[in-house]
């Protein structure tokens, strides 16, 4: 995800208008929506969780230029005053619900990716077997290890059930001490910590830990930058006060002007979920944790103490209150527009953010400017270029459909899914000497047919023998120690009870039912499903 766009400058008033033709021109809507929260004490630095609404943002998939997230956050390392790295070192966990240009098998239903970002995007891990680079030069494909024996994580991101329309998807990251700290990394004298940042899910058909970033995913960057020795998420706590936003990088639009030069735009129908009261709840229970919430009991368990039940302690957590306010810098513009020339749309004319309860963030909508049907509220589509309320800055103002000049071609335009070549399969190495084949799986192949039209081929691997663990800079003995710990988890932490605190209201979203698995007989403990191929159903 990109960083925040700067506020628009008053210099826009003196900029010449783009030379748009009378024929509608392709454009886009992009920017951020903001959800303001109260700060919490910095000691709650052992991860976060939240519930985010999941819904189809657009009614027709616009092709692979479409990229946008739903509401989410960026979790960065926490540094003491004056201890931040001197060199640029952008690193975090972001991801979340949304659509991405590299999604091979998209639909209007969002998917979920993990979004681990190594320093300055040198490595990116989105899930088991899914990341940056190529198999010849991987930059993240081995960064996530599968933990759950009951959930299959596809190579194209985690699918939600098709037709999801406003249900709440709960997720978060807490560290687990699955590995031990190391004083050396890949033979070099730089340390690797033992914080295995673990994805916990709270959905209608799966709850609990799903997968984790291996500590080596973060520490491998230290091999070339030893000055980052203790600066990355394998060792650092996580800052609890994070930006909470919805990042939109591309929603299709068209732009044109009338004979007098007045400029108009239309945005592809864009929707939010809406409840019976006409409002849209998009975020709930943004929570930050101390290590005492889970880590401490698990660490004692692995050292020979009493089993940890996996319950995340409420008294070691804090829920961020949402504040009134928020806002938007969603803008409409043609291709190639410079950042400082992008003109915002009049978001506040039809949307008002509010907190119906302190732990919930929602929107109210102007009933005259929006339309509701089938559980969704559709935002205004038509805009004309004018000035904002104080008359000082340019702004795209809402234009009622009946006032759109008929000869502009805006009302006749159809936003359709463009013709694109079928997506190539997502594959994994077939070399018999690769970590995918040696030591290799214990059972398979199996097939899962998903709601996005793809078929996933997967195998069952012994946990310690999965490719991510084979590429985690662990010796055989170290991997076997992790194997023992994971077997304890598999016996004690099942998928059908709560780990994250449940939402106070509403319905939980479901993961695609084809991804919820029962391990084969004899492989119930200590084995995990690993996707090796994903392709369109033939």
Coordinates of C-alpha atoms in Angstrom, one line a residue:
X1 CA 0.0 0.0 0.0
X2 CA 1.2 3.5 -0.7
X3 CA 1.7 6.2 2.0
X4 CA -0.7 9.0 2.5
X5 CA -1.2 11.5 -0.2
X6 CA -0.5 15.1 0.8
X7 CA -3.3 17.6 1.2
X8 CA -4.2 19.4 -2.0
X9 CA -2.6 22.8 -2.4
X10 CA -4.4 26.1 -3.1
X11 CA -2.1 26.3 -6.1
X12 CA -4.6 24.2 -7.9
X13 CA -6.6 27.3 -8.6
X14 CA -4.0 28.6 -10.9
X15 CA -3.3 25.3 -12.7
X16 CA -4.6 25.1 -16.3
X17 CA -7.4 22.6 -17.0
X18 CA -6.3 19.4 -18.7
X19 CA -7.0 19.4 -22.4
X20 CA -9.8 16.9 -22.4
X21 CA -11.7 16.2 -25.6
X22 CA -15.4 16.2 -25.9
X23 CA -15.4 12.4 -26.1
X24 CA -15.5 10.8 -22.7
X25 CA -11.9 10.1 -21.5
X26 CA -10.8 7.3 -19.3
X27 CA -10.0 8.3 -15.8
X28 CA -10.1 7.0 -12.2
X29 CA -11.1 7.7 -8.7
X30 CA -8.5 7.0 -6.0
X31 CA -7.4 8.2 -2.5
X32 CA -8.0 7.4 1.1
X33 CA -10.9 7.4 3.6
X34 CA -9.8 8.1 7.2
X35 CA -11.1 6.6 10.5
X36 CA -9.8 8.6 13.5
X37 CA -9.1 6.7 16.7
X38 CA -8.0 7.7 20.2
X39 CA -4.4 6.8 21.1
X40 CA -3.7 4.0 23.6
X41 CA -0.7 3.5 25.9
X42 CA 2.5 2.5 24.0
X43 CA 2.9 -0.6 26.3
X44 CA 0.1 -2.4 24.2
X45 CA 2.8 -3.3 21.7
X46 CA 2.2 -7.0 21.0
X47 CA -0.1 -6.9 18.0
X48 CA -3.6 -5.9 17.1
X49 CA -6.9 -7.2 15.8
X50 CA -10.0 -5.7 14.3
X51 CA -13.3 -6.6 12.6
X52 CA -13.7 -5.1 9.1
X53 CA -16.8 -5.2 6.9
X54 CA -16.3 -7.2 3.7
X55 CA -18.4 -6.3 0.7
X56 CA -18.3 -5.9 -3.1
X57 CA -17.1 -2.3 -3.6
X58 CA -18.0 -2.2 -7.3
X59 CA -20.9 -4.1 -9.0
X60 CA -18.9 -5.2 -12.0
X61 CA -15.2 -6.3 -11.8
X62 CA -13.3 -3.6 -13.8
X63 CA -10.3 -5.6 -14.8
X64 CA -6.8 -5.9 -13.5
X65 CA -6.2 -2.1 -13.2
X66 CA -8.6 -2.3 -10.3
X67 CA -6.8 -2.2 -7.0
X68 CA -8.3 -1.1 -3.7
X69 CA -8.3 -2.2 -0.1
X70 CA -11.2 -2.2 2.3
X71 CA -10.8 -0.7 5.8
X72 CA -7.5 -1.8 7.4
X73 CA -4.2 -0.7 8.9
X74 CA -0.4 -0.7 8.8
X75 CA 1.5 -2.3 11.7
X76 CA 5.1 -0.9 12.0
X77 CA 7.8 -1.7 14.5
X78 CA 7.9 0.4 17.6
X79 CA 11.1 2.2 18.5
X80 CA 12.2 4.0 21.6
X81 CA 12.8 7.7 21.4
X82 CA 15.9 8.3 19.4
X83 CA 16.3 4.6 18.4
X84 CA 14.7 4.7 15.0
X85 CA 17.0 3.5 12.2
X86 CA 19.1 6.2 10.7
X87 CA 18.8 4.8 7.2
X88 CA 15.4 4.6 5.5
X89 CA 13.8 1.3 6.7
X90 CA 10.1 1.2 5.8
X91 CA 8.8 -2.2 7.0
X92 CA 5.4 -3.4 8.3
X93 CA 2.4 -5.7 8.1
X94 CA -0.4 -4.3 6.0
X95 CA -2.5 -6.3 3.5
X96 CA -6.1 -7.0 4.6
X97 CA -9.2 -7.3 2.5
X98 CA -9.3 -6.0 -1.0
X99 CA -8.4 -6.5 -4.7
X100 CA -4.9 -6.3 -6.2
X101 CA -3.5 -6.0 -9.7
X102 CA -1.6 -9.3 -9.3
X103 CA -4.7 -11.2 -8.3
X104 CA -5.1 -13.9 -10.9
X105 CA -8.6 -15.1 -10.1
X106 CA -10.6 -12.0 -9.0
X107 CA -14.3 -11.5 -8.5
X108 CA -16.3 -8.7 -7.0
X109 CA -16.0 -10.5 -3.6
X110 CA -12.8 -9.3 -1.8
X111 CA -9.9 -11.6 -0.9
X112 CA -7.5 -11.4 2.1
X113 CA -3.7 -11.2 1.9
X114 CA -1.2 -11.0 4.8
X115 CA 0.9 -8.2 3.4
X116 CA 4.3 -8.5 5.1
X117 CA 6.7 -5.9 3.8
X118 CA 10.5 -6.3 4.4
X119 CA 12.6 -3.2 4.5
X120 CA 11.8 -0.8 1.7
X121 CA 9.7 -3.5 -0.1
X122 CA 12.8 -5.7 -0.6
X123 CA 10.6 -8.6 0.4
X124 CA 6.9 -9.0 0.3
X125 CA 5.0 -12.0 1.7
X126 CA 1.2 -12.3 1.2
X127 CA 0.6 -15.9 2.3
X128 CA 2.1 -19.4 2.0
X129 CA 3.7 -19.6 -1.4
X130 CA 2.5 -16.1 -2.4
X131 CA 4.9 -13.1 -2.4
X132 CA 7.2 -11.0 -4.5
X133 CA 9.9 -12.2 -6.9
X134 CA 10.1 -15.4 -8.8
X135 CA 10.8 -19.0 -7.7
X136 CA 14.3 -18.6 -9.2
X137 CA 14.8 -15.4 -7.1
X138 CA 12.1 -15.4 -4.4
X139 CA 11.5 -12.3 -2.4
X140 CA 8.8 -13.4 -0.1
X141 CA 7.2 -16.6 -1.4
X142 CA 8.8 -18.5 1.5
X143 CA 8.0 -15.9 4.1
X144 CA 4.8 -17.4 5.5
X145 CA 4.4 -20.8 7.1
X146 CA 1.1 -22.6 7.2
X147 CA 0.1 -23.3 10.8
X148 CA -3.6 -24.5 10.8
X149 CA -4.4 -28.1 9.7
X150 CA -8.0 -27.0 9.0
X151 CA -7.6 -24.1 6.6
X152 CA -6.2 -24.1 3.1
X153 CA -4.6 -20.8 2.1
X154 CA -4.6 -20.5 -1.8
X155 CA -1.7 -19.1 -3.8
X156 CA -3.9 -16.2 -4.9
X157 CA -5.0 -15.0 -1.5
X158 CA -7.6 -16.2 1.0
X159 CA -11.1 -16.4 -0.5
X160 CA -14.2 -15.2 1.2
X161 CA -17.5 -16.9 0.5
X162 CA -18.9 -15.5 -2.7
X163 CA -21.8 -13.1 -2.1
X164 CA -20.4 -11.7 1.1
X165 CA -22.1 -8.4 1.6
X166 CA -21.2 -6.5 4.7
X167 CA -20.5 -9.3 7.2
X168 CA -17.6 -8.7 9.6
X169 CA -14.2 -10.3 8.9
X170 CA -12.1 -10.6 12.1
X171 CA -8.4 -10.8 11.9
X172 CA -5.2 -9.7 13.6
X173 CA -1.6 -10.5 14.4
X174 CA -0.1 -11.6 17.7
X175 CA 3.4 -13.0 18.2
X176 CA 4.0 -16.6 19.2
X177 CA 7.4 -18.0 20.4
X178 CA 7.3 -20.9 18.0
X179 CA 11.0 -20.6 17.2
X180 CA 14.0 -19.8 19.4
X181 CA 16.2 -16.7 19.1
X182 CA 19.3 -17.1 17.1
X183 CA 22.6 -15.2 17.4
X184 CA 23.5 -15.8 13.8
X185 CA 21.5 -15.6 10.6
X186 CA 22.4 -17.6 7.5
X187 CA 25.9 -18.0 8.9
X188 CA 26.5 -14.3 9.5
X189 CA 26.9 -12.6 12.8
X190 CA 23.5 -10.9 12.9
X191 CA 20.7 -12.0 15.2
X192 CA 17.2 -13.4 14.3
X193 CA 14.5 -13.0 16.9
X194 CA 11.7 -15.4 17.7
X195 CA 8.6 -13.3 17.2
X196 CA 6.4 -15.4 14.9
X197 CA 3.7 -12.9 14.0
X198 CA 0.7 -15.1 13.7
X199 CA -2.5 -14.4 11.7
X200 CA -5.5 -15.0 13.9
X201 CA -8.9 -15.2 12.2
X202 CA -12.4 -14.8 13.6
X203 CA -14.9 -15.8 10.9
X204 CA -18.2 -17.7 10.7
X205 CA -16.5 -21.0 9.8
X206 CA -12.9 -20.7 11.0
X207 CA -11.4 -19.3 14.2
X208 CA -7.9 -19.3 15.5
X209 CA -4.3 -19.2 14.3
X210 CA -3.9 -19.7 10.5
X211 CA -0.3 -18.9 9.4
X212 CA 2.7 -16.9 10.5
X213 CA 5.6 -14.9 9.2
X214 CA 8.8 -16.8 9.9
X215 CA 11.3 -14.6 11.8
X216 CA 13.8 -15.1 8.9
X217 CA 11.4 -13.3 6.5
X218 CA 12.3 -10.1 8.4
X219 CA 15.9 -10.9 9.4
X220 CA 17.2 -11.9 6.0
X221 CA 17.4 -8.1 5.2
X222 CA 20.1 -7.8 7.9
X223 CA 22.5 -9.9 5.9
X224 CA 23.1 -6.9 3.7
X225 CA 22.2 -4.3 6.3
X226 CA 23.6 -5.4 9.7
X227 CA 22.8 -1.9 11.0
X228 CA 19.2 -3.1 11.2
X229 CA 20.2 -5.9 13.6
X230 CA 17.5 -5.2 16.2
X231 CA 15.2 -3.0 14.2
X232 CA 12.8 -5.4 12.4
X233 CA 9.7 -7.2 13.4
X234 CA 11.4 -10.5 14.3
X235 CA 12.6 -8.6 17.4
X236 CA 10.8 -5.3 17.7
X237 CA 7.5 -4.7 19.3
X238 CA 4.7 -3.2 17.2
X239 CA 3.5 0.3 17.6
X240 CA -0.1 0.3 18.8
X241 CA -1.3 3.6 17.4
X242 CA -1.7 2.9 13.8
X243 CA -3.4 4.7 10.8
X244 CA -6.8 3.2 10.2
X245 CA -7.8 3.9 6.6
X246 CA -9.4 2.6 3.4
X247 CA -6.9 2.9 0.5
X248 CA -8.3 3.1 -3.0
X249 CA -5.8 3.1 -5.9
X250 CA -8.1 2.7 -8.9
X251 CA -11.9 2.8 -9.4
X252 CA -12.8 3.4 -13.1
X253 CA -14.2 6.8 -14.1
X254 CA -14.8 8.8 -17.3
X255 CA -14.4 12.5 -17.8
X256 CA -15.6 14.9 -20.4
X257 CA -16.7 18.6 -20.9
X258 CA -19.5 20.4 -22.6
X259 CA -19.3 23.0 -25.4
X260 CA -18.6 25.7 -22.9
X261 CA -15.7 23.9 -21.4
X262 CA -17.5 22.9 -18.2
X263 CA -16.0 19.6 -16.9
X264 CA -18.0 16.5 -15.8
X265 CA -17.1 13.0 -14.6
X266 CA -18.8 9.7 -13.9
X267 CA -17.5 7.1 -11.5
X268 CA -18.2 3.4 -11.8
X269 CA -21.0 2.4 -9.4
X270 CA -19.4 2.2 -6.0
X271 CA -21.2 0.8 -3.0
X272 CA -21.0 0.3 0.8
X273 CA -22.9 -2.2 2.9
X274 CA -26.0 -0.8 4.5
X275 CA -28.0 -1.9 7.5
X276 CA -31.7 -1.7 8.2
X277 CA -31.1 1.8 9.8
X278 CA -29.6 3.1 6.6
X279 CA -26.0 3.3 8.0
X280 CA -22.8 1.4 7.1
X281 CA -20.7 -0.2 9.8
X282 CA -17.2 -0.7 8.4
X283 CA -14.9 -1.2 11.5
X284 CA -15.4 -2.7 14.9
X285 CA -13.2 -3.6 18.0
X286 CA -9.8 -2.3 17.0
X287 CA -7.8 -3.8 19.7
X288 CA -4.1 -3.7 20.8
X289 CA -2.4 -6.2 23.0
X290 CA 0.4 -6.7 25.6
X291 CA 2.5 -9.9 25.5
X292 CA 0.7 -11.0 28.6
X293 CA -2.4 -11.5 26.4
X294 CA -1.0 -14.7 24.9
X295 CA 2.7 -14.9 24.6
X296 CA 3.6 -15.3 28.2
X297 CA 1.4 -18.4 28.8
X298 CA 2.5 -20.0 25.5
X299 CA 6.2 -19.4 26.3
X300 CA 5.7 -21.1 29.7
X301 CA 3.8 -24.0 28.1
X302 CA 6.6 -24.6 25.5
X303 CA 9.1 -24.6 28.4
X304 CA 7.3 -27.4 30.1
X305 CA 4.6 -25.6 32.0
X306 CA 0.8 -26.0 31.9
X307 CA -0.9 -25.9 28.5
X308 CA -2.1 -22.5 27.3
X309 CA -5.7 -22.6 26.3
X310 CA -5.2 -20.0 23.6
X311 CA -7.7 -17.6 25.1
X312 CA -6.4 -14.0 24.5
X313 CA -6.7 -12.2 27.8
X314 CA -9.0 -9.2 27.8
X315 CA -7.2 -7.6 30.8
X316 CA -4.0 -7.4 28.7
X317 CA -5.7 -5.7 25.8
X318 CA -7.2 -2.3 25.1
X319 CA -9.9 -1.3 22.5
X320 CA -9.3 2.0 20.7
X321 CA -12.2 4.4 20.8
X322 CA -13.1 5.8 17.5
X323 CA -13.5 9.6 17.3
X324 CA -16.0 11.7 15.3
X325 CA -14.6 13.2 12.2
X326 CA -12.6 11.2 9.6
X327 CA -12.8 12.3 6.0
X328 CA -11.7 11.5 2.5
X329 CA -9.3 12.6 -0.1
X330 CA -10.9 10.5 -2.9
X331 CA -10.1 12.3 -6.1
X332 CA -11.2 12.0 -9.8
X333 CA -8.6 12.6 -12.5
X334 CA -7.4 11.5 -15.9
X335 CA -4.3 9.3 -16.4
X336 CA -0.9 11.0 -15.8
X337 CA -2.3 13.7 -13.5
X338 CA 0.4 14.9 -11.0
X339 CA -0.3 14.3 -7.4
X340 CA -0.7 18.1 -6.6
X341 CA -3.2 18.5 -9.5
X342 CA -5.7 15.8 -8.4
X343 CA -9.0 17.3 -7.5
X344 CA -11.1 15.8 -4.6
X345 CA -14.7 14.9 -4.8
X346 CA -17.3 16.4 -2.4
X347 CA -17.4 13.4 0.0
X348 CA -19.0 15.3 2.9
X349 CA -21.9 16.3 0.7
X350 CA -23.3 12.8 0.9
X351 CA -21.3 10.9 3.6
X352 CA -20.9 11.6 7.4
X353 CA -18.7 9.4 9.5
X354 CA -19.7 8.7 13.1
X355 CA -19.2 6.3 16.0
X356 CA -22.5 4.6 17.0
X357 CA -20.5 3.1 19.9
X358 CA -17.0 4.0 20.9
X359 CA -15.6 0.8 19.5
X360 CA -17.4 1.1 16.1
X361 CA -16.9 3.3 13.0
X362 CA -19.7 3.8 10.5
X363 CA -21.2 6.1 7.9
X364 CA -24.5 7.9 7.4
X365 CA -25.6 8.7 3.9
X366 CA -27.6 11.5 2.3
X367 CA -30.7 9.7 1.1
X368 CA -31.3 12.1 -1.8
X369 CA -27.8 11.6 -3.2
X370 CA -27.5 7.8 -2.7
X371 CA -29.6 4.8 -3.5
X372 CA -30.0 1.6 -1.5
X373 CA -31.0 -1.9 -2.6
X374 CA -30.2 -5.5 -1.6
X375 CA -28.0 -4.6 1.4
X376 CA -25.8 -2.0 -0.4
X377 CA -25.9 1.8 -0.7
X378 CA -24.6 3.1 -4.0
X379 CA -22.7 6.4 -3.9
X380 CA -23.2 9.3 -6.3
X381 CA -21.9 8.5 -9.8
X382 CA -22.0 11.9 -11.5
X383 CA -20.0 15.0 -10.7
X384 CA -19.3 18.4 -12.2
X385 CA -16.1 20.4 -11.6
X386 CA -16.6 23.5 -9.4
X387 CA -15.4 24.9 -6.1
X388 CA -15.6 23.7 -2.6
X389 CA -17.9 25.3 0.0
X390 CA -15.6 28.2 0.8
X391 CA -15.1 28.9 -2.9
X392 CA -11.3 28.6 -2.7
X393 CA -10.4 25.2 -4.0
X394 CA -11.5 23.1 -7.0
X395 CA -13.8 20.2 -6.2
X396 CA -15.9 17.6 -8.0
X397 CA -19.4 18.4 -6.8
X398 CA -22.3 15.9 -6.9
X399 CA -24.5 16.2 -9.9
X400 CA -28.0 14.6 -9.8
X401 CA -28.5 12.2 -12.7
X402 CA -31.4 14.3 -14.1
X403 CA -29.1 17.3 -14.5
X404 CA -26.4 15.5 -16.5
X405 CA -26.4 16.9 -20.1
X406 CA -27.7 14.2 -22.3
X407 CA -25.2 14.9 -25.1
X408 CA -22.1 14.1 -23.0
X409 CA -22.3 10.4 -23.3
X410 CA -22.0 9.9 -19.5
X411 CA -25.3 8.4 -18.8
X412 CA -25.0 6.0 -21.8
X413 CA -21.6 4.7 -20.8
X414 CA -21.4 1.2 -19.5
X415 CA -18.7 0.1 -17.0
X416 CA -18.0 -3.4 -18.0
X417 CA -15.4 -6.1 -17.3
X418 CA -12.8 -5.7 -20.1
X419 CA -11.8 -8.6 -22.3
X420 CA -8.6 -10.0 -20.9
X421 CA -6.5 -13.0 -21.6
X422 CA -7.2 -15.9 -19.2
X423 CA -4.9 -15.7 -16.2
X424 CA -2.0 -18.2 -16.2
X425 CA -2.0 -20.8 -13.4
X426 CA -0.1 -20.0 -10.2
X427 CA 2.5 -22.7 -9.9
X428 CA 5.3 -23.9 -7.6
X429 CA 8.6 -25.6 -8.4
X430 CA 8.5 -29.1 -9.8
X431 CA 12.3 -29.8 -9.5
X432 CA 12.7 -33.0 -7.5
X433 CA 15.6 -31.4 -5.5
X434 CA 13.5 -28.4 -4.5
X435 CA 12.1 -27.9 -1.0
X436 CA 8.7 -28.7 -2.5
X437 CA 9.7 -32.2 -3.3
X438 CA 12.5 -33.0 -0.8
X439 CA 11.5 -34.2 1.8
X440 CA 8.1 -33.5 0.2
X441 CA 4.5 -34.1 1.1
X442 CA 3.0 -37.1 2.9
X443 CA -0.4 -37.2 1.1
X444 CA -2.0 -35.9 -2.1
X445 CA -2.7 -34.5 -4.5
X446 CA -6.1 -33.2 -3.5
X447 CA -8.3 -30.6 -5.3
X448 CA -10.4 -27.7 -3.9
X449 CA -12.9 -26.0 -6.2
X450 CA -13.3 -22.4 -5.2
X451 CA -16.1 -19.8 -5.7
X452 CA -13.8 -17.6 -7.8
X453 CA -13.8 -20.3 -10.5
X454 CA -10.3 -21.6 -9.8
X455 CA -9.1 -25.1 -8.7
X456 CA -6.4 -25.4 -6.0
X457 CA -4.2 -28.5 -6.0
X458 CA -2.8 -29.1 -2.5
X459 CA -0.8 -31.7 -0.5
X460 CA -0.4 -32.5 3.1
X461 CA 3.1 -31.9 4.5
X462 CA 4.5 -32.6 7.9
X463 CA 4.6 -29.1 9.4
X464 CA 8.4 -28.9 9.7
X465 CA 8.8 -30.2 6.1
X466 CA 6.7 -27.5 4.4
X467 CA 8.7 -25.3 2.0
X468 CA 8.5 -22.2 4.1
X469 CA 10.0 -24.0 7.1
X470 CA 12.7 -25.6 4.8
X471 CA 13.6 -22.0 3.8
X472 CA 13.5 -20.4 7.3
X473 CA 17.2 -20.6 8.1
X474 CA 16.5 -23.4 10.7
X475 CA 18.6 -26.5 11.3
X476 CA 17.0 -29.9 11.3
X477 CA 17.1 -29.9 15.1
X478 CA 15.5 -26.4 15.2
X479 CA 12.8 -27.4 12.8
X480 CA 12.0 -30.5 14.9
X481 CA 11.7 -28.3 18.0
X482 CA 9.1 -26.2 16.2
X483 CA 7.3 -29.3 15.1
X484 CA 6.9 -30.4 18.7
X485 CA 5.4 -27.0 19.6
X486 CA 3.0 -27.0 16.7
X487 CA 1.8 -30.5 17.6
X488 CA 0.9 -29.1 21.0
X489 CA -1.1 -26.4 19.3
X490 CA -2.9 -28.7 17.0
X491 CA -4.0 -30.9 19.9
X492 CA -5.2 -28.0 22.1
X493 CA -6.3 -25.1 19.9
X494 CA -9.2 -26.2 17.7
X495 CA -10.9 -24.1 15.0
X496 CA -14.4 -23.9 16.5
X497 CA -14.0 -21.7 19.5
X498 CA -13.2 -18.0 20.1
X499 CA -9.7 -16.6 20.3
X500 CA -10.3 -13.0 19.4
X501 CA -13.1 -11.4 21.4
X502 CA -16.3 -11.8 19.2
X503 CA -18.0 -8.8 17.8
X504 CA -20.8 -7.1 19.8
X505 CA -23.3 -7.4 17.0
X506 CA -23.8 -8.4 13.4
X507 CA -22.8 -11.5 11.5
X508 CA -19.4 -12.9 10.9
X509 CA -18.2 -13.4 7.3
X510 CA -17.4 -16.9 6.1
X511 CA -14.3 -18.1 4.3
X512 CA -15.0 -20.0 1.1
X513 CA -16.3 -23.3 2.4
X514 CA -14.0 -25.2 0.0
X515 CA -11.0 -24.0 2.0
X516 CA -12.2 -25.5 5.3
X517 CA -10.6 -28.9 5.5
X518 CA -10.6 -32.1 7.6
X519 CA -7.1 -33.6 7.8
X520 CA -6.7 -37.2 6.4
X521 CA -6.8 -40.0 8.9
X522 CA -3.4 -40.3 10.6
X523 CA -2.4 -36.7 9.7
X524 CA -4.6 -34.9 12.1
X525 CA -1.7 -33.6 14.3
X526 CA 1.5 -32.0 13.0
X527 CA 0.5 -31.8 9.3
X528 CA -0.7 -28.9 7.3
X529 CA -2.2 -28.4 3.8
X530 CA 0.0 -26.6 1.3
X531 CA -1.3 -25.3 -2.1
X532 CA 1.0 -26.1 -5.0
X533 CA -1.0 -25.0 -8.0
X534 CA -4.0 -22.8 -8.7
X535 CA -5.7 -22.5 -12.1
X536 CA -9.0 -21.7 -13.7
X537 CA -11.3 -24.7 -13.9
X538 CA -11.1 -26.2 -17.3

